[in-house]
Amino acid sequence: GSIGVPIWGVEVKLIEPDWSEIEGVDTVGEIAIRGHNIMKGYYKRPEATAACMRDGWFRTGDLGRRDADGAYYIVDRSKDMIIRGGFNVYPREVEELMITHPAVSLVAVVGIPDREYGEEIKAFVIRAAGTTISERELIDWTRERIAAYKYPRRIE
């Protein structure tokens, strides 16, 4: 769901890795915030401050999107994003789909090193009590419901 619109005194924008601003709606970027209540930097850590602060803007590490009404939605953490063959895959999106399967009790999706694609998608699944779905069946079920580059190729 939405995290809402910025409160008074706080500015929010979506940025690319190079700090350029992302315009438009429903385009994913890193959330950056600026305001009187935002930190000025890390104590005695200028390198860490330089990595996340610029002109008072703080990179949150959260990936989000903005809708037409100006409300923001968190999509995932930037450090969690999987880049598979040049495509960005948000683990949370895959997890939110897989958890809807009745045989899945808990799921965590991660990227693992892959020679061909850079990263491959792997899901760690705890099956619901009394269920016997195979890894292949769960991969096929997921593949039918999500973009071809997003479904996990491996399940453990």
CSV table of N, CA and C in Angstrom, one decimal:
chain,number,residue,atom,x,y,z
A,1,GLY,N,0.8,-1.2,0.0
A,1,GLY,CA,0.0,0.0,0.0
A,1,GLY,C,0.9,1.3,0.0
A,2,SER,N,0.2,2.3,-0.1
A,2,SER,CA,0.8,3.6,-0.2
A,2,SER,C,1.4,4.0,1.2
A,3,ILE,N,2.6,4.7,1.1
A,3,ILE,CA,3.1,5.3,2.3
A,3,ILE,C,2.7,6.8,2.4
A,4,GLY,N,1.8,7.2,1.5
A,4,GLY,CA,1.2,8.5,1.5
A,4,GLY,C,2.0,9.6,0.8
A,5,VAL,N,1.6,10.8,1.0
A,5,VAL,CA,2.2,12.0,0.4
A,5,VAL,C,3.2,12.6,1.4
A,6,PRO,N,4.1,13.4,1.0
A,6,PRO,CA,5.1,14.0,1.9
A,6,PRO,C,4.4,14.9,2.9
A,7,ILE,N,4.8,14.9,4.1
A,7,ILE,CA,4.3,15.8,5.1
A,7,ILE,C,4.9,17.2,5.0
A,8,TRP,N,4.3,18.2,5.6
A,8,TRP,CA,4.8,19.6,5.5
A,8,TRP,C,6.3,19.6,5.9
A,9,GLY,N,7.1,20.3,5.2
A,9,GLY,CA,8.5,20.5,5.5
A,9,GLY,C,9.4,19.4,5.0
A,10,VAL,N,8.8,18.4,4.3
A,10,VAL,CA,9.6,17.3,3.8
A,10,VAL,C,9.4,17.3,2.3
A,11,GLU,N,10.5,17.2,1.5
A,11,GLU,CA,10.4,17.0,0.1
A,11,GLU,C,10.8,15.6,-0.2
A,12,VAL,N,10.2,15.0,-1.2
A,12,VAL,CA,10.5,13.7,-1.7
A,12,VAL,C,10.6,13.7,-3.2
A,13,LYS,N,11.6,12.9,-3.7
A,13,LYS,CA,11.7,12.8,-5.1
A,13,LYS,C,12.3,11.4,-5.4
A,14,LEU,N,12.1,10.9,-6.6
A,14,LEU,CA,12.7,9.7,-7.1
A,14,LEU,C,13.9,10.0,-7.9
A,15,ILE,N,14.9,9.2,-7.7
A,15,ILE,CA,16.2,9.5,-8.4
A,15,ILE,C,16.8,8.2,-9.0
A,16,GLU,N,17.6,8.4,-10.0
A,16,GLU,CA,18.4,7.4,-10.6
A,16,GLU,C,19.7,7.2,-9.8
A,17,PRO,N,20.5,6.2,-10.1
A,17,PRO,CA,21.8,6.0,-9.3
A,17,PRO,C,22.7,7.2,-9.4
A,18,ASP,N,22.6,8.0,-10.5
A,18,ASP,CA,23.5,9.1,-10.7
A,18,ASP,C,22.9,10.4,-10.1
A,19,TRP,N,21.8,10.3,-9.3
A,19,TRP,CA,21.1,11.4,-8.6
A,19,TRP,C,20.2,12.2,-9.6
A,20,SER,N,20.1,11.8,-10.8
A,20,SER,CA,19.2,12.6,-11.7
A,20,SER,C,17.7,12.2,-11.3
A,21,GLU,N,16.9,13.2,-11.4
A,21,GLU,CA,15.5,13.1,-10.9
A,21,GLU,C,14.7,12.3,-11.9
A,22,ILE,N,13.8,11.5,-11.5
A,22,ILE,CA,12.9,10.7,-12.3
A,22,ILE,C,11.5,11.5,-12.3
A,23,GLU,N,11.0,11.8,-13.5
A,23,GLU,CA,9.8,12.5,-13.6
A,23,GLU,C,8.7,11.5,-14.0
A,24,GLY,N,7.4,11.9,-13.9
A,24,GLY,CA,6.3,11.0,-14.3
A,24,GLY,C,5.8,10.2,-13.1
A,25,VAL,N,4.8,9.4,-13.5
A,25,VAL,CA,4.2,8.5,-12.5
A,25,VAL,C,4.5,7.0,-12.8
A,26,ASP,N,4.4,6.3,-11.7
A,26,ASP,CA,4.6,4.8,-11.8
A,26,ASP,C,5.9,4.4,-12.4
A,27,THR,N,6.9,5.2,-12.3
A,27,THR,CA,8.3,4.8,-12.7
A,27,THR,C,9.1,4.6,-11.4
A,28,VAL,N,9.7,3.5,-11.3
A,28,VAL,CA,10.5,3.1,-10.1
A,28,VAL,C,11.8,3.8,-10.1
A,29,GLY,N,12.2,4.3,-8.9
A,29,GLY,CA,13.4,5.0,-8.6
A,29,GLY,C,13.7,4.9,-7.2
A,30,GLU,N,14.9,5.3,-6.8
A,30,GLU,CA,15.3,5.4,-5.3
A,30,GLU,C,14.6,6.6,-4.7
A,31,ILE,N,14.1,6.4,-3.5
A,31,ILE,CA,13.4,7.5,-2.8
A,31,ILE,C,14.5,8.4,-2.2
A,32,ALA,N,14.5,9.7,-2.4
A,32,ALA,CA,15.4,10.7,-1.8
A,32,ALA,C,14.5,11.7,-1.0
A,33,ILE,N,14.9,12.1,0.2
A,33,ILE,CA,14.1,13.0,1.0
A,33,ILE,C,15.0,14.1,1.5
A,34,ARG,N,14.4,15.3,1.7
A,34,ARG,CA,15.1,16.5,2.2
A,34,ARG,C,14.1,17.2,3.1
A,35,GLY,N,14.6,17.7,4.2
A,35,GLY,CA,13.7,18.5,5.1
A,35,GLY,C,14.5,18.8,6.4
A,36,HIS,N,13.8,19.6,7.2
A,36,HIS,CA,14.4,20.1,8.5
A,36,HIS,C,14.6,18.9,9.5
A,37,ASN,N,13.9,17.9,9.3
A,37,ASN,CA,14.0,16.8,10.2
A,37,ASN,C,14.9,15.6,9.7
A,38,ILE,N,15.6,15.8,8.6
A,38,ILE,CA,16.4,14.8,8.0
A,38,ILE,C,17.9,15.0,8.4
A,39,MET,N,18.6,14.0,8.7
A,39,MET,CA,19.9,14.1,9.2
A,39,MET,C,20.8,14.9,8.2
A,40,LYS,N,21.9,15.5,8.7
A,40,LYS,CA,22.8,16.2,7.9
A,40,LYS,C,24.0,15.3,7.5
A,41,GLY,N,24.1,14.2,8.1
A,41,GLY,CA,25.2,13.3,7.7
A,41,GLY,C,25.5,12.4,8.8
A,42,TYR,N,26.5,11.5,8.6
A,42,TYR,CA,27.0,10.5,9.6
A,42,TYR,C,28.1,11.2,10.4
A,43,TYR,N,28.1,11.0,11.7
A,43,TYR,CA,29.0,11.6,12.6
A,43,TYR,C,30.4,11.1,12.3
A,44,LYS,N,31.3,12.0,12.0
A,44,LYS,CA,32.7,11.7,11.7
A,44,LYS,C,32.9,10.6,10.7
A,45,ARG,N,32.0,10.5,9.7
A,45,ARG,CA,32.1,9.6,8.6
A,45,ARG,C,31.8,10.3,7.3
A,46,PRO,N,32.7,11.1,6.8
A,46,PRO,CA,32.5,11.9,5.6
A,46,PRO,C,32.3,11.1,4.4
A,47,GLU,N,32.9,9.9,4.2
A,47,GLU,CA,32.8,9.1,3.1
A,47,GLU,C,31.3,8.5,3.0
A,48,ALA,N,30.9,8.0,4.2
A,48,ALA,CA,29.5,7.5,4.3
A,48,ALA,C,28.5,8.6,4.0
A,49,THR,N,28.7,9.8,4.5
A,49,THR,CA,27.8,10.9,4.2
A,49,THR,C,27.8,11.2,2.7
A,50,ALA,N,29.0,11.3,2.1
A,50,ALA,CA,29.0,11.6,0.7
A,50,ALA,C,28.3,10.6,-0.2
A,51,ALA,N,28.3,9.4,0.3
A,51,ALA,CA,27.6,8.3,-0.5
A,51,ALA,C,26.1,8.4,-0.5
A,52,CYS,N,25.5,9.0,0.5
A,52,CYS,CA,24.1,9.1,0.7
A,52,CYS,C,23.5,10.5,0.7
A,53,MET,N,24.3,11.5,0.8
A,53,MET,CA,23.8,12.9,0.9
A,53,MET,C,24.3,13.8,-0.2
A,54,ARG,N,23.4,14.6,-0.7
A,54,ARG,CA,23.8,15.6,-1.7
A,54,ARG,C,22.9,16.8,-1.7
A,55,ASP,N,23.4,18.0,-1.4
A,55,ASP,CA,22.6,19.2,-1.4
A,55,ASP,C,21.4,19.1,-0.4
A,56,GLY,N,21.6,18.4,0.7
A,56,GLY,CA,20.6,18.2,1.7
A,56,GLY,C,19.7,17.0,1.4
A,57,TRP,N,19.8,16.4,0.3
A,57,TRP,CA,19.0,15.2,-0.1
A,57,TRP,C,19.6,14.0,0.5
A,58,PHE,N,18.8,13.1,1.0
A,58,PHE,CA,19.3,11.8,1.6
A,58,PHE,C,18.7,10.7,0.8
A,59,ARG,N,19.6,9.8,0.3
A,59,ARG,CA,19.2,8.6,-0.4
A,59,ARG,C,18.7,7.6,0.7
A,60,THR,N,17.5,7.1,0.6
A,60,THR,CA,16.9,6.2,1.6
A,60,THR,C,17.3,4.8,1.4
A,61,GLY,N,17.7,4.4,0.2
A,61,GLY,CA,17.9,3.0,-0.1
A,61,GLY,C,16.7,2.2,-0.5
A,62,ASP,N,15.5,2.9,-0.4
A,62,ASP,CA,14.2,2.3,-0.7
A,62,ASP,C,13.9,2.6,-2.2
A,63,LEU,N,13.4,1.6,-2.9
A,63,LEU,CA,13.0,1.9,-4.3
A,63,LEU,C,11.5,2.1,-4.2
A,64,GLY,N,11.0,3.1,-4.9
A,64,GLY,CA,9.6,3.4,-4.8
A,64,GLY,C,9.1,4.0,-6.1
A,65,ARG,N,7.8,4.2,-6.1
A,65,ARG,CA,7.1,4.9,-7.3
A,65,ARG,C,6.1,5.9,-6.7
A,66,ARG,N,5.7,6.8,-7.6
A,66,ARG,CA,4.8,7.9,-7.2
A,66,ARG,C,3.6,7.7,-8.2
A,67,ASP,N,2.4,7.8,-7.6
A,67,ASP,CA,1.2,7.7,-8.4
A,67,ASP,C,0.7,9.1,-8.9
A,68,ALA,N,-0.3,9.2,-9.7
A,68,ALA,CA,-0.8,10.5,-10.2
A,68,ALA,C,-1.2,11.5,-9.2
A,69,ASP,N,-1.6,11.0,-8.0
A,69,ASP,CA,-2.0,11.9,-6.9
A,69,ASP,C,-0.9,12.3,-6.0
A,70,GLY,N,0.4,11.9,-6.3
A,70,GLY,CA,1.5,12.3,-5.5
A,70,GLY,C,1.8,11.4,-4.4
A,71,ALA,N,1.1,10.3,-4.2
A,71,ALA,CA,1.3,9.3,-3.2
A,71,ALA,C,2.5,8.4,-3.6
A,72,TYR,N,3.3,8.0,-2.6
A,72,TYR,CA,4.4,7.2,-2.8
A,72,TYR,C,4.2,5.8,-2.4
A,73,TYR,N,4.8,4.8,-3.0
A,73,TYR,CA,4.7,3.4,-2.7
A,73,TYR,C,6.1,2.8,-2.7
A,74,ILE,N,6.4,2.0,-1.7
A,74,ILE,CA,7.7,1.4,-1.6
A,74,ILE,C,7.6,0.1,-2.3
A,75,VAL,N,8.6,-0.1,-3.3
A,75,VAL,CA,8.6,-1.3,-4.1
A,75,VAL,C,9.6,-2.4,-3.5
A,76,ASP,N,10.7,-1.9,-3.0
A,76,ASP,CA,11.7,-2.8,-2.5
A,76,ASP,C,12.9,-2.0,-2.0
A,77,ARG,N,13.9,-2.7,-1.5
A,77,ARG,CA,15.2,-2.0,-1.1
A,77,ARG,C,16.1,-2.1,-2.3
A,78,SER,N,16.8,-1.0,-2.6
A,78,SER,CA,17.7,-1.0,-3.7
A,78,SER,C,18.8,-2.1,-3.6
A,79,LYS,N,19.3,-2.4,-2.4
A,79,LYS,CA,20.3,-3.4,-2.3
A,79,LYS,C,19.8,-4.8,-2.5
A,80,ASP,N,18.5,-5.0,-2.4
A,80,ASP,CA,17.9,-6.3,-2.6
A,80,ASP,C,17.5,-6.6,-4.1
A,81,MET,N,17.5,-5.5,-4.9
A,81,MET,CA,17.2,-5.7,-6.3
A,81,MET,C,18.1,-6.7,-7.0
A,82,ILE,N,17.5,-7.6,-7.8
A,82,ILE,CA,18.2,-8.6,-8.6
A,82,ILE,C,18.3,-8.1,-10.0
A,83,ILE,N,19.4,-8.1,-10.6
A,83,ILE,CA,19.5,-7.8,-12.0
A,83,ILE,C,19.8,-9.0,-12.8
A,84,ARG,N,18.8,-9.5,-13.5
A,84,ARG,CA,18.9,-10.8,-14.2
A,84,ARG,C,18.9,-10.5,-15.7
A,85,GLY,N,20.1,-10.7,-16.4
A,85,GLY,CA,20.2,-10.4,-17.8
A,85,GLY,C,19.8,-9.0,-18.2
A,86,GLY,N,20.1,-8.0,-17.4
A,86,GLY,CA,19.8,-6.7,-17.7
A,86,GLY,C,18.4,-6.2,-17.2
A,87,PHE,N,17.6,-7.1,-16.7
A,87,PHE,CA,16.3,-6.7,-16.2
A,87,PHE,C,16.3,-6.6,-14.7
A,88,ASN,N,15.6,-5.6,-14.2
A,88,ASN,CA,15.5,-5.5,-12.7
A,88,ASN,C,14.3,-6.3,-12.2
A,89,VAL,N,14.6,-7.1,-11.2
A,89,VAL,CA,13.6,-7.9,-10.5
A,89,VAL,C,13.6,-7.6,-9.1
A,90,TYR,N,12.4,-7.2,-8.6
A,90,TYR,CA,12.2,-6.9,-7.2
A,90,TYR,C,11.8,-8.1,-6.4
A,91,PRO,N,12.6,-8.6,-5.5
A,91,PRO,CA,12.3,-9.8,-4.8
A,91,PRO,C,10.9,-9.8,-4.1
A,92,ARG,N,10.6,-8.6,-3.6
A,92,ARG,CA,9.3,-8.5,-2.9
A,92,ARG,C,8.1,-8.8,-3.8
A,93,GLU,N,8.2,-8.4,-5.0
A,93,GLU,CA,7.1,-8.6,-6.0
A,93,GLU,C,7.0,-10.1,-6.2
A,94,VAL,N,8.1,-10.9,-6.4
A,94,VAL,CA,8.0,-12.3,-6.6
A,94,VAL,C,7.5,-13.0,-5.3
A,95,GLU,N,8.0,-12.5,-4.1
A,95,GLU,CA,7.5,-13.1,-2.9
A,95,GLU,C,6.0,-12.9,-2.6
A,96,GLU,N,5.6,-11.7,-3.0
A,96,GLU,CA,4.1,-11.4,-2.8
A,96,GLU,C,3.3,-12.3,-3.7
A,97,LEU,N,3.7,-12.7,-4.8
A,97,LEU,CA,3.0,-13.6,-5.7
A,97,LEU,C,3.1,-15.0,-5.1
A,98,MET,N,4.3,-15.5,-4.8
A,98,MET,CA,4.4,-16.9,-4.4
A,98,MET,C,3.7,-17.2,-3.1
A,99,ILE,N,3.6,-16.2,-2.2
A,99,ILE,CA,3.0,-16.5,-0.9
A,99,ILE,C,1.5,-16.7,-1.0
A,100,THR,N,0.9,-16.3,-2.2
A,100,THR,CA,-0.5,-16.6,-2.4
A,100,THR,C,-0.8,-18.0,-2.8
A,101,HIS,N,0.2,-18.8,-3.1
A,101,HIS,CA,0.0,-20.2,-3.4
A,101,HIS,C,-0.4,-20.9,-2.1
A,102,PRO,N,-1.4,-21.7,-2.1
A,102,PRO,CA,-1.8,-22.4,-0.8
A,102,PRO,C,-0.8,-23.3,-0.2
A,103,ALA,N,0.2,-23.8,-1.0
A,103,ALA,CA,1.2,-24.7,-0.5
A,103,ALA,C,2.4,-24.0,0.1
A,104,VAL,N,2.4,-22.6,0.0
A,104,VAL,CA,3.5,-21.9,0.4
A,104,VAL,C,3.2,-21.2,1.8
A,105,SER,N,4.0,-21.5,2.8
A,105,SER,CA,3.8,-20.9,4.1
A,105,SER,C,4.7,-19.7,4.3
A,106,LEU,N,5.9,-19.7,3.7
A,106,LEU,CA,6.9,-18.6,3.8
A,106,LEU,C,7.8,-18.7,2.6
A,107,VAL,N,8.2,-17.5,2.1
A,107,VAL,CA,9.1,-17.5,1.0
A,107,VAL,C,10.1,-16.3,1.1
A,108,ALA,N,11.3,-16.5,0.6
A,108,ALA,CA,12.3,-15.5,0.5
A,108,ALA,C,13.0,-15.6,-0.8
A,109,VAL,N,13.0,-14.5,-1.6
A,109,VAL,CA,13.6,-14.6,-2.9
A,109,VAL,C,14.9,-13.8,-2.9
A,110,VAL,N,16.0,-14.4,-3.5
A,110,VAL,CA,17.3,-13.7,-3.6
A,110,VAL,C,17.9,-13.9,-4.9
A,111,GLY,N,18.9,-13.1,-5.2
A,111,GLY,CA,19.7,-13.3,-6.4
A,111,GLY,C,20.9,-14.1,-6.1
A,112,ILE,N,21.3,-15.0,-7.0
A,112,ILE,CA,22.5,-15.8,-6.8
A,112,ILE,C,23.3,-15.6,-8.1
A,113,PRO,N,24.7,-15.7,-8.0
A,113,PRO,CA,25.5,-15.5,-9.1
A,113,PRO,C,25.2,-16.5,-10.2
A,114,ASP,N,25.3,-16.0,-11.5
A,114,ASP,CA,25.0,-16.8,-12.6
A,114,ASP,C,25.9,-16.3,-13.8
A,115,ARG,N,26.6,-17.3,-14.4
A,115,ARG,CA,27.5,-16.9,-15.5
A,115,ARG,C,26.8,-16.3,-16.7
A,116,GLU,N,25.6,-16.8,-17.1
A,116,GLU,CA,24.9,-16.3,-18.3
A,116,GLU,C,24.2,-15.0,-18.0
A,117,TYR,N,23.5,-14.9,-16.9
A,117,TYR,CA,22.6,-13.7,-16.7
A,117,TYR,C,23.1,-12.7,-15.6
A,118,GLY,N,24.3,-13.0,-15.1
A,118,GLY,CA,24.8,-12.1,-14.0
A,118,GLY,C,24.3,-12.5,-12.6
A,119,GLU,N,22.9,-12.6,-12.5
A,119,GLU,CA,22.3,-13.1,-11.3
A,119,GLU,C,21.1,-13.9,-11.8
A,120,GLU,N,20.8,-14.9,-11.0
A,120,GLU,CA,19.6,-15.8,-11.2
A,120,GLU,C,18.7,-15.7,-10.0
A,121,ILE,N,17.5,-16.0,-10.2
A,121,ILE,CA,16.5,-15.8,-9.1
A,121,ILE,C,16.3,-17.2,-8.4
A,122,LYS,N,16.4,-17.1,-7.1
A,122,LYS,CA,16.2,-18.3,-6.3
A,122,LYS,C,15.2,-18.0,-5.2
A,123,ALA,N,14.3,-19.0,-5.0
A,123,ALA,CA,13.3,-18.8,-3.9
A,123,ALA,C,13.6,-19.9,-2.9
A,124,PHE,N,13.6,-19.5,-1.6
A,124,PHE,CA,13.7,-20.4,-0.5
A,124,PHE,C,12.2,-20.5,0.0
A,125,VAL,N,11.7,-21.7,0.0
A,125,VAL,CA,10.3,-21.8,0.3
A,125,VAL,C,10.1,-22.8,1.5
A,126,ILE,N,9.2,-22.4,2.4
A,126,ILE,CA,8.7,-23.3,3.5
A,126,ILE,C,7.3,-23.7,3.1
A,127,ARG,N,7.1,-24.9,2.9
A,127,ARG,CA,5.8,-25.4,2.4
A,127,ARG,C,4.8,-25.4,3.6
A,128,ALA,N,3.6,-25.2,3.3
A,128,ALA,CA,2.5,-25.3,4.3
A,128,ALA,C,2.4,-26.7,4.8
A,129,ALA,N,2.0,-26.9,6.0
A,129,ALA,CA,1.8,-28.2,6.6
A,129,ALA,C,0.9,-29.0,5.8
A,130,GLY,N,1.3,-30.3,5.5
A,130,GLY,CA,0.4,-31.2,4.8
A,130,GLY,C,0.4,-31.1,3.3
A,131,THR,N,1.3,-30.2,2.7
A,131,THR,CA,1.3,-30.0,1.3
A,131,THR,C,2.6,-30.7,0.7
A,132,THR,N,2.5,-31.1,-0.6
A,132,THR,CA,3.5,-31.8,-1.2
A,132,THR,C,3.9,-31.3,-2.6
A,133,ILE,N,3.7,-30.0,-2.8
A,133,ILE,CA,4.1,-29.5,-4.1
A,133,ILE,C,5.6,-29.6,-4.4
A,134,SER,N,5.9,-29.9,-5.6
A,134,SER,CA,7.3,-30.1,-6.0
A,134,SER,C,7.9,-28.7,-6.4
A,135,GLU,N,9.2,-28.7,-6.4
A,135,GLU,CA,9.9,-27.4,-6.9
A,135,GLU,C,9.4,-27.1,-8.3
A,136,ARG,N,9.4,-28.1,-9.2
A,136,ARG,CA,9.0,-27.9,-10.6
A,136,ARG,C,7.6,-27.4,-10.7
A,137,GLU,N,6.7,-27.9,-9.9
A,137,GLU,CA,5.3,-27.4,-9.9
A,137,GLU,C,5.2,-26.0,-9.5
A,138,LEU,N,5.9,-25.6,-8.5
A,138,LEU,CA,5.9,-24.3,-8.0
A,138,LEU,C,6.5,-23.3,-8.9
A,139,ILE,N,7.6,-23.7,-9.6
A,139,ILE,CA,8.2,-22.9,-10.6
A,139,ILE,C,7.3,-22.6,-11.8
A,140,ASP,N,6.6,-23.7,-12.2
A,140,ASP,CA,5.6,-23.6,-13.3
A,140,ASP,C,4.5,-22.7,-12.9
A,141,TRP,N,4.0,-22.8,-11.7
A,141,TRP,CA,2.8,-22.0,-11.2
A,141,TRP,C,3.2,-20.5,-11.2
A,142,THR,N,4.4,-20.3,-10.8
A,142,THR,CA,4.9,-18.9,-10.7
A,142,THR,C,5.1,-18.3,-12.1
A,143,ARG,N,5.7,-19.1,-13.0
A,143,ARG,CA,6.0,-18.7,-14.4
A,143,ARG,C,4.7,-18.3,-15.1
A,144,GLU,N,3.6,-18.9,-14.8
A,144,GLU,CA,2.3,-18.6,-15.5
A,144,GLU,C,1.7,-17.3,-15.0
A,145,ARG,N,2.2,-16.7,-13.9
A,145,ARG,CA,1.6,-15.5,-13.3
A,145,ARG,C,2.5,-14.3,-13.3
A,146,ILE,N,3.7,-14.4,-13.8
A,146,ILE,CA,4.6,-13.2,-13.7
A,146,ILE,C,5.5,-13.2,-15.0
A,147,ALA,N,6.1,-12.0,-15.3
A,147,ALA,CA,6.9,-11.9,-16.5
A,147,ALA,C,8.0,-12.9,-16.5
A,148,ALA,N,8.3,-13.3,-17.7
A,148,ALA,CA,9.3,-14.4,-18.0
A,148,ALA,C,10.6,-14.3,-17.3
A,149,TYR,N,11.1,-13.0,-17.2
A,149,TYR,CA,12.4,-12.8,-16.6
A,149,TYR,C,12.3,-12.7,-15.0
A,150,LYS,N,11.1,-12.8,-14.4
A,150,LYS,CA,11.0,-12.6,-13.0
A,150,LYS,C,10.8,-13.9,-12.2
A,151,TYR,N,10.4,-15.0,-12.8
A,151,TYR,CA,10.1,-16.2,-12.0
A,151,TYR,C,11.4,-16.9,-11.6
A,152,PRO,N,11.4,-17.5,-10.4
A,152,PRO,CA,12.6,-18.2,-9.9
A,152,PRO,C,12.9,-19.5,-10.7
A,153,ARG,N,14.1,-19.6,-11.1
A,153,ARG,CA,14.5,-20.8,-11.8
A,153,ARG,C,14.9,-21.9,-10.8
A,154,ARG,N,15.2,-21.5,-9.6
A,154,ARG,CA,15.6,-22.5,-8.6
A,154,ARG,C,14.8,-22.3,-7.3
A,155,ILE,N,14.4,-23.4,-6.7
A,155,ILE,CA,13.7,-23.3,-5.4
A,155,ILE,C,14.3,-24.3,-4.5
A,156,GLU,N,14.4,-23.9,-3.2
A,156,GLU,CA,15.0,-24.8,-2.2
A,156,GLU,C,14.1,-24.8,-1.1
